[in-house]
Coordinates of C-alpha atoms in Angstrom, one line a residue:
M1 CA 72.6 113.5 -136.9
S2 CA 74.3 110.1 -134.8
E3 CA 77.8 110.3 -133.8
V4 CA 78.6 107.7 -136.7
A5 CA 77.3 109.7 -139.5
L6 CA 79.3 112.7 -137.9
A7 CA 82.5 110.3 -137.9
R8 CA 82.1 109.9 -141.5
K9 CA 82.6 113.7 -142.2
P10 CA 85.6 115.8 -141.7
W11 CA 85.7 116.3 -138.0
A12 CA 86.2 120.0 -138.4
K13 CA 82.9 120.3 -140.4
T14 CA 80.5 118.8 -137.6
L15 CA 81.0 121.6 -135.4
N16 CA 79.0 124.7 -135.2
R17 CA 80.0 128.0 -133.8
T18 CA 79.3 127.6 -130.3
Q19 CA 81.5 124.8 -129.8
W20 CA 84.5 126.8 -131.8
R21 CA 83.6 129.6 -129.1
S22 CA 83.9 127.6 -126.2
L23 CA 87.2 125.7 -127.3
L24 CA 88.6 129.5 -127.9
A25 CA 87.5 130.7 -124.6
A26 CA 89.5 127.6 -122.7
N27 CA 92.1 127.9 -125.2
L28 CA 92.7 131.4 -124.5
G29 CA 92.2 131.4 -120.5
W30 CA 94.8 128.4 -120.6
L31 CA 97.0 130.5 -122.7
F32 CA 96.9 133.3 -120.3
D33 CA 97.8 131.1 -117.3
G34 CA 100.5 129.5 -119.1
F35 CA 102.0 133.3 -119.5
E36 CA 101.6 133.8 -116.1
T37 CA 103.4 130.7 -115.1
Y38 CA 106.3 130.8 -117.4
A39 CA 107.2 134.6 -116.5
L40 CA 107.6 133.6 -113.1
I41 CA 110.1 130.3 -114.2
L42 CA 111.7 132.9 -116.1
T43 CA 111.8 135.6 -114.2
A44 CA 112.2 134.3 -110.6
S45 CA 116.1 134.3 -110.2
L46 CA 116.1 138.5 -111.2
V47 CA 113.1 138.6 -108.8
L48 CA 115.1 136.9 -105.9
K49 CA 118.1 139.1 -106.7
T50 CA 115.9 142.3 -106.6
L51 CA 113.8 141.7 -103.7
E52 CA 116.5 139.5 -101.7
P53 CA 119.7 140.9 -102.4
G54 CA 121.6 139.2 -99.6
A55 CA 120.7 136.0 -100.6
P56 CA 123.7 133.8 -101.0
A57 CA 124.4 132.7 -105.0
T58 CA 124.2 128.8 -103.8
Q59 CA 120.9 129.5 -102.5
V60 CA 119.1 131.2 -105.4
S61 CA 118.4 127.5 -106.8
F62 CA 116.5 126.7 -103.3
L63 CA 114.7 129.8 -103.2
T64 CA 113.5 129.6 -106.7
G65 CA 112.3 126.5 -105.7
V66 CA 110.2 127.7 -102.7
T67 CA 108.7 130.6 -105.1
I68 CA 107.6 128.2 -107.2
A69 CA 106.1 125.8 -104.8
V70 CA 103.9 128.7 -103.1
T71 CA 102.6 129.1 -106.3
L72 CA 101.9 125.4 -106.8
L73 CA 99.9 125.6 -103.2
G74 CA 97.9 128.1 -104.0
W75 CA 96.9 126.7 -107.5
G76 CA 96.0 123.5 -105.8
F77 CA 93.6 125.1 -102.9
G78 CA 92.1 127.1 -105.7
G79 CA 92.0 124.5 -108.6
I80 CA 90.0 122.4 -105.9
L81 CA 87.7 124.8 -105.0
G82 CA 86.9 126.4 -108.6
G83 CA 86.0 123.0 -109.9
V84 CA 83.2 122.6 -106.8
F85 CA 82.1 126.2 -108.0
A86 CA 82.0 125.7 -111.4
D87 CA 79.5 122.6 -110.5
Y88 CA 77.4 124.4 -108.7
F89 CA 77.4 127.6 -110.3
G90 CA 78.3 127.2 -114.0
R91 CA 81.1 126.9 -116.1
R92 CA 80.9 130.2 -117.6
R93 CA 80.5 132.1 -114.4
A94 CA 83.8 130.2 -112.9
L95 CA 85.8 131.1 -116.2
L96 CA 85.1 134.2 -115.9
T97 CA 85.9 134.6 -111.9
S98 CA 89.1 133.3 -112.4
M99 CA 89.8 135.5 -115.2
V100 CA 89.1 138.8 -113.2
L101 CA 90.7 137.6 -109.9
Y102 CA 94.0 136.3 -111.5
A103 CA 94.5 139.4 -113.8
A104 CA 94.2 141.6 -110.8
F105 CA 96.4 139.9 -108.8
T106 CA 99.1 139.1 -111.3
G107 CA 99.2 142.7 -111.9
L108 CA 99.9 143.5 -108.0
T109 CA 102.4 141.1 -108.3
A110 CA 104.4 143.6 -110.2
V111 CA 104.5 146.0 -107.4
S112 CA 105.9 143.7 -104.7
W113 CA 108.4 145.2 -102.1
S114 CA 109.7 142.4 -100.6
W115 CA 110.0 139.0 -101.2
T116 CA 107.6 138.0 -98.3
S117 CA 105.1 140.2 -100.4
F118 CA 106.3 138.6 -103.8
L119 CA 105.1 135.1 -102.2
V120 CA 102.0 136.2 -100.6
L121 CA 100.9 137.3 -104.2
R122 CA 102.2 134.6 -105.9
F123 CA 100.1 132.2 -103.5
I124 CA 97.0 134.2 -104.3
T125 CA 97.4 134.5 -107.8
G126 CA 98.0 130.7 -107.7
F127 CA 94.6 130.3 -105.9
A128 CA 92.9 132.4 -108.8
L129 CA 94.9 130.5 -111.8
G130 CA 93.7 127.2 -110.2
S131 CA 90.0 126.6 -111.0
E132 CA 90.3 127.9 -114.8
W133 CA 91.8 124.2 -116.2
G134 CA 88.8 122.3 -114.8
T135 CA 86.1 125.1 -115.6
G136 CA 87.7 125.1 -119.5
T137 CA 87.7 121.6 -119.4
S138 CA 84.5 120.5 -118.5
L139 CA 82.7 123.4 -121.2
V140 CA 85.1 121.8 -123.8
A141 CA 84.2 118.2 -123.1
E142 CA 80.1 119.1 -122.5
T143 CA 80.3 121.0 -125.8
W144 CA 82.0 118.7 -128.3
P145 CA 81.0 115.8 -130.0
A146 CA 82.7 112.4 -128.7
H147 CA 84.6 111.4 -131.9
A148 CA 86.5 114.9 -131.7
R149 CA 86.5 115.3 -128.2
A150 CA 90.0 114.6 -127.7
K151 CA 91.4 116.4 -130.9
A152 CA 89.2 119.7 -128.7
A153 CA 91.0 118.7 -125.6
G154 CA 94.6 118.9 -127.2
L155 CA 93.6 122.1 -129.1
M156 CA 92.5 123.7 -125.5
Q157 CA 95.6 122.0 -123.7
C158 CA 97.8 123.7 -126.3
G159 CA 97.0 127.1 -124.9
L160 CA 99.4 126.5 -122.2
G161 CA 102.4 126.1 -124.8
L162 CA 101.2 129.2 -126.7
G163 CA 101.2 131.3 -123.3
F164 CA 104.9 129.9 -122.4
F165 CA 106.1 130.8 -126.2
V166 CA 104.9 134.2 -126.0
A167 CA 106.1 134.8 -122.4
S168 CA 109.8 133.9 -123.6
A169 CA 109.6 135.8 -126.6
C170 CA 108.4 138.6 -124.5
W171 CA 111.2 138.3 -122.1
Y172 CA 113.6 138.3 -124.8
F173 CA 112.9 141.9 -125.4
I174 CA 112.0 143.1 -121.8
A175 CA 115.2 141.2 -120.0
P176 CA 117.1 143.9 -121.3
L177 CA 115.4 146.6 -119.7
G178 CA 117.5 146.2 -116.2
T179 CA 116.6 145.0 -112.4
N180 CA 113.2 146.4 -112.6
S181 CA 112.1 144.4 -116.1
W182 CA 110.3 141.2 -114.1
R183 CA 108.1 143.6 -113.2
Y184 CA 106.7 144.4 -116.9
M185 CA 106.2 141.2 -117.5
F186 CA 103.7 140.6 -114.7
L187 CA 101.7 143.8 -115.8
I188 CA 101.1 142.4 -119.1
G189 CA 99.6 139.7 -117.3
V190 CA 96.3 142.0 -116.7
L191 CA 95.3 141.5 -119.8
P192 CA 93.0 138.6 -119.2
A193 CA 90.8 141.3 -117.9
V194 CA 89.9 142.4 -121.4
F195 CA 89.4 138.8 -122.4
A196 CA 86.8 138.4 -119.6
L197 CA 84.7 141.0 -121.2
W198 CA 84.5 139.1 -124.6
L199 CA 83.8 136.0 -122.6
R200 CA 81.1 137.1 -120.6
R201 CA 79.4 138.5 -123.7
T202 CA 80.1 135.4 -126.3
V203 CA 80.9 132.4 -124.9
P204 CA 77.2 130.9 -123.9
E205 CA 76.6 128.3 -120.5
S206 CA 77.1 124.4 -120.8
D207 CA 73.6 122.8 -121.9
S208 CA 75.0 119.9 -119.9
W209 CA 75.7 121.7 -116.8
T210 CA 71.7 123.6 -116.8
S211 CA 70.3 120.4 -117.3
A212 CA 72.0 118.7 -114.4
H213 CA 72.2 122.1 -112.0
S214 CA 68.1 122.1 -112.8
R215 CA 67.9 118.0 -111.9
R216 CA 70.0 119.2 -108.5
R217 CA 67.6 121.7 -107.7
A218 CA 64.6 120.0 -108.2
L219 CA 65.8 116.6 -106.0
R220 CA 66.9 118.8 -103.3
Q221 CA 63.0 120.1 -103.1
R222 CA 62.5 116.3 -102.3
A223 CA 63.0 114.3 -98.8
D224 CA 66.0 112.6 -98.4
G225 CA 64.4 109.3 -98.0
E226 CA 62.7 109.5 -101.3
L227 CA 65.8 109.6 -103.1
T228 CA 67.5 106.8 -104.9
A229 CA 70.9 106.3 -104.5
H230 CA 72.0 107.7 -107.8
E231 CA 69.8 110.9 -107.0
K232 CA 71.2 111.3 -103.6
S233 CA 74.7 111.7 -105.6
F234 CA 73.0 115.1 -107.0
T235 CA 72.7 116.3 -103.2
R236 CA 75.9 115.7 -101.6
L237 CA 78.6 117.8 -101.6
T238 CA 80.3 117.1 -105.0
L239 CA 83.9 116.8 -103.6
R240 CA 82.6 114.0 -101.2
Q241 CA 80.6 112.2 -103.7
I242 CA 83.6 111.9 -105.8
L243 CA 85.1 110.4 -102.6
V244 CA 82.4 108.2 -101.4
D245 CA 81.5 106.5 -104.8
P246 CA 83.3 103.4 -104.6
K247 CA 83.4 103.7 -108.7
L248 CA 84.5 107.3 -108.6
R249 CA 86.9 107.0 -105.8
R250 CA 89.0 104.3 -108.0
L251 CA 89.1 106.7 -110.7
T252 CA 89.9 109.3 -108.7
I253 CA 92.8 107.6 -106.9
L254 CA 94.2 106.2 -110.4
G255 CA 93.8 109.8 -111.9
S256 CA 95.5 111.3 -109.0
L257 CA 98.5 109.2 -109.3
M258 CA 98.8 110.1 -112.9
S259 CA 98.5 113.6 -112.3
L260 CA 101.1 113.4 -109.8
V261 CA 103.4 111.9 -112.3
T262 CA 102.8 114.2 -114.8
T263 CA 102.8 117.6 -112.5
L264 CA 105.7 116.4 -110.7
G265 CA 107.8 115.9 -113.4
W266 CA 106.7 118.9 -115.1
W267 CA 107.3 121.4 -112.2
G268 CA 110.4 119.2 -110.9
I269 CA 112.3 118.6 -114.1
S270 CA 110.6 121.4 -117.0
T271 CA 111.1 124.4 -114.9
W272 CA 115.1 124.1 -115.2
V273 CA 115.1 123.7 -118.6
P274 CA 116.1 127.8 -118.9
A275 CA 118.5 127.5 -116.4
Y276 CA 120.3 124.4 -117.9
V277 CA 120.4 125.6 -121.4
A278 CA 121.8 128.8 -120.1
S279 CA 124.6 127.1 -118.1
R280 CA 125.2 125.1 -121.4
A281 CA 125.6 128.3 -123.4
A282 CA 127.7 130.2 -120.8
A283 CA 130.2 127.4 -120.7
S284 CA 130.2 127.8 -124.7
G285 CA 130.9 131.7 -124.5
Q286 CA 127.2 132.4 -125.5
P287 CA 124.8 134.6 -124.1
A288 CA 123.3 132.9 -121.3
T289 CA 120.2 135.2 -121.1
A290 CA 119.4 134.9 -124.6
W291 CA 119.6 131.5 -124.7
A292 CA 117.5 131.0 -121.5
S293 CA 115.1 132.8 -123.6
W294 CA 115.1 130.7 -126.9
A295 CA 115.4 127.3 -125.0
G296 CA 111.9 128.3 -123.6
M297 CA 110.7 129.1 -127.0
I298 CA 112.0 126.1 -129.0
Y299 CA 110.8 123.9 -125.9
N300 CA 107.2 125.1 -125.9
A301 CA 107.5 125.0 -129.8
G302 CA 107.5 121.0 -129.4
A303 CA 105.3 121.2 -126.6
I304 CA 102.4 122.7 -128.8
A305 CA 102.5 119.9 -131.0
G306 CA 102.7 117.6 -128.3
Y307 CA 99.6 118.8 -126.5
I308 CA 97.6 118.7 -130.2
G309 CA 99.2 115.4 -131.2
F310 CA 98.2 113.5 -128.2
G311 CA 94.6 114.6 -128.9
F312 CA 94.5 113.4 -132.7
L313 CA 96.5 110.2 -131.3
A314 CA 94.4 109.6 -128.3
D315 CA 91.1 109.8 -130.7
R316 CA 92.9 107.2 -133.3
I317 CA 94.6 104.7 -130.9
G318 CA 93.0 105.2 -127.5
R319 CA 93.9 107.1 -124.8
K320 CA 95.4 104.3 -122.7
P321 CA 98.0 103.4 -125.6
A322 CA 98.6 107.4 -126.1
V323 CA 99.4 107.9 -122.3
L324 CA 101.7 105.2 -122.2
L325 CA 103.7 106.0 -124.7
Y326 CA 103.8 109.8 -123.5
F327 CA 105.2 108.3 -120.4
G328 CA 107.6 105.9 -121.5
A329 CA 109.1 108.7 -124.0
S330 CA 109.4 111.3 -121.0
L331 CA 111.1 108.5 -119.0
V332 CA 113.9 108.1 -121.4
L333 CA 114.3 111.6 -122.5
T334 CA 115.0 113.3 -119.5
P335 CA 118.1 112.1 -119.1
V336 CA 119.0 112.4 -122.7
L337 CA 118.5 116.0 -122.5
F338 CA 120.2 116.8 -118.9
L339 CA 122.8 114.1 -118.8
W340 CA 123.8 113.0 -122.3
T341 CA 123.6 116.1 -124.8
H342 CA 126.1 119.1 -124.2
S343 CA 126.3 120.5 -127.9
L344 CA 124.5 123.5 -128.0
G345 CA 123.0 122.3 -131.3
L346 CA 122.0 118.8 -130.4
I347 CA 120.2 120.7 -127.5
V348 CA 118.1 122.4 -130.3
V349 CA 116.7 119.2 -131.4
V350 CA 116.3 117.4 -128.0
L351 CA 114.5 120.2 -126.6
V352 CA 111.7 120.2 -129.6
V353 CA 111.4 116.2 -128.7
N354 CA 111.7 116.1 -125.2
G355 CA 109.0 119.0 -124.8
F356 CA 106.7 117.0 -127.3
F357 CA 106.6 114.3 -124.5
T358 CA 107.1 115.9 -121.1
L359 CA 104.5 118.9 -121.9
G360 CA 102.7 117.4 -124.4
Q361 CA 101.5 114.5 -122.0
Y362 CA 99.4 117.0 -119.8
T363 CA 96.5 116.6 -122.8
W364 CA 95.7 113.2 -121.1
M365 CA 93.9 115.2 -118.4
P366 CA 91.5 117.2 -120.7
V367 CA 90.9 114.1 -122.6
W368 CA 90.7 111.2 -120.2
L369 CA 89.4 113.2 -117.0
P370 CA 85.9 114.5 -118.1
E371 CA 85.4 110.9 -119.7
F372 CA 85.6 109.8 -115.9
Y373 CA 82.7 111.7 -114.3
P374 CA 79.4 112.2 -114.8
T375 CA 78.1 116.0 -115.7
H376 CA 76.9 117.2 -112.2
L377 CA 80.9 116.5 -110.4
R378 CA 82.4 116.7 -113.7
A379 CA 84.4 120.0 -113.0
T380 CA 84.9 118.6 -109.4
G381 CA 86.3 115.3 -109.9
A382 CA 88.6 116.8 -113.2
A383 CA 89.7 119.7 -110.9
F384 CA 90.3 117.8 -107.9
V385 CA 92.5 115.1 -109.7
F386 CA 94.3 118.0 -111.9
N387 CA 95.0 120.4 -108.9
A388 CA 95.3 117.6 -105.9
A389 CA 98.6 116.4 -107.3
R390 CA 100.3 119.8 -106.7
F391 CA 99.9 119.5 -102.7
V392 CA 102.7 116.7 -103.5
A393 CA 104.5 117.8 -106.8
F394 CA 105.4 121.1 -105.2
L395 CA 108.2 119.1 -103.7
G396 CA 109.5 118.6 -107.1
P397 CA 110.9 122.0 -107.4
L398 CA 112.3 122.1 -103.8
T399 CA 113.8 118.7 -104.2
A400 CA 115.7 119.4 -107.3
G401 CA 116.5 122.8 -106.5
A402 CA 118.2 121.4 -103.4
I403 CA 120.2 118.8 -105.3
I404 CA 121.5 121.4 -107.6
S405 CA 122.3 123.9 -104.8
K406 CA 124.2 120.3 -103.0
L407 CA 125.6 118.9 -106.1
G408 CA 126.0 121.7 -108.3
G409 CA 124.4 120.4 -111.9
Y410 CA 121.1 119.9 -113.2
G411 CA 121.7 116.4 -115.0
I412 CA 121.3 114.6 -111.7
A413 CA 118.2 116.2 -110.3
A414 CA 116.5 115.9 -113.0
T415 CA 117.1 112.4 -113.7
A416 CA 116.1 111.7 -109.8
V417 CA 112.8 113.6 -110.6
G418 CA 112.3 112.0 -113.6
M419 CA 112.0 108.4 -112.4
I420 CA 108.3 109.1 -111.3
Y421 CA 107.3 108.5 -114.8
V422 CA 107.7 104.7 -114.1
L423 CA 104.6 104.9 -111.6
G424 CA 102.6 106.4 -114.3
L425 CA 103.3 103.3 -116.4
V426 CA 102.7 101.2 -113.8
V427 CA 99.2 103.1 -113.0
A428 CA 97.8 103.5 -116.5
P429 CA 97.0 100.3 -117.6
F430 CA 94.3 100.0 -114.9
C431 CA 92.5 103.0 -116.3
P432 CA 89.1 102.5 -118.5
E433 CA 89.4 102.9 -122.1
T434 CA 87.1 105.4 -123.4
R435 CA 87.6 106.4 -126.9
G436 CA 84.4 107.1 -128.9
Q437 CA 82.2 106.6 -125.4
K438 CA 79.6 109.7 -124.7
L439 CA 80.3 111.2 -121.6
P440 CA 78.7 109.9 -118.5
D441 CA 75.3 111.6 -117.6

């Protein structure tokens, strides 16, 4: 059936069981990533008090930023290498490997005996976490039809918000268990190992990748002088090809700049939401720990709607207008939340709207990036853009943490880092509109 005919039917009725399974696999993988990541954000200060009891209170924010930054660096390295792995060895195998590795090292994090050991395990866990996104994104993009691809990306990406929400809910009940409660949170992260067993048995490999892999193997049997320029792109190292090809290099640079905007904005601003709300609750005589958990759940409820909403909006009005809307709204809403909203009741409302745009904007990457690259380079390209930004974005939590330590407030730090959204508004118009188009071969 043609894409035109499919587009006339309700989108959900045009899909088969294999497509839904691929989406579920990517969504659940991202959900576990989200849980593990937000568990760190929620527990970092308690970890420091347990493992570094002598650290001055004024340094806690800075050391928290260091912990998050180390995880980001590991995620960046692992994500890029994981994308290369997925292009050479398959989407399914890469996803399975990532699940098993990060489940193992998340569990080991629970038995950390010092801050140094915690940092080392966080780096390795981040390394394992990194490869999941690019692999899942490629798998979903290659199995879903063009008219519903952005919707699938939004549904996949919402797994991150679901993971954040589950982590906040778990922490609400686990936090009162004492100074070692953070260890229980990381023990829950072992569950992806069970999911990996289901993934191995029920989720098939991408047909597009299988075809591209067969062509790569066949072309490698021929002499280099017999290959056309396009055929040589199959035999070069994938990471090199996306940087030497002029068209792909331009798209990679543009995508990386926008990725930097989204990633630095998230890690440099959103990670401080629980602490900010807790400080406002304490000032109002309310229980700070409980409000920190509620803030995470409320914020990520808005994010889940934002992830899904971006996918539907991108299929309706196009990738570029949707990205510009989300960047613009995030630029405005950052000072609204951190500088101009002080009442707890109003904070709840602003958290939902802010989460919709500042976290929901992440969906532009699984929607747009797979449409930049051909199949044999897709996981490498998407993973590079998604993860390379972390080598700069790790400065976000460090910068914000330093500003908070010096000035003692979250508003100025968040607003200063939030100016990065201006860069996104400048760069996005230079990217090609790809709504409704087939994936490049």
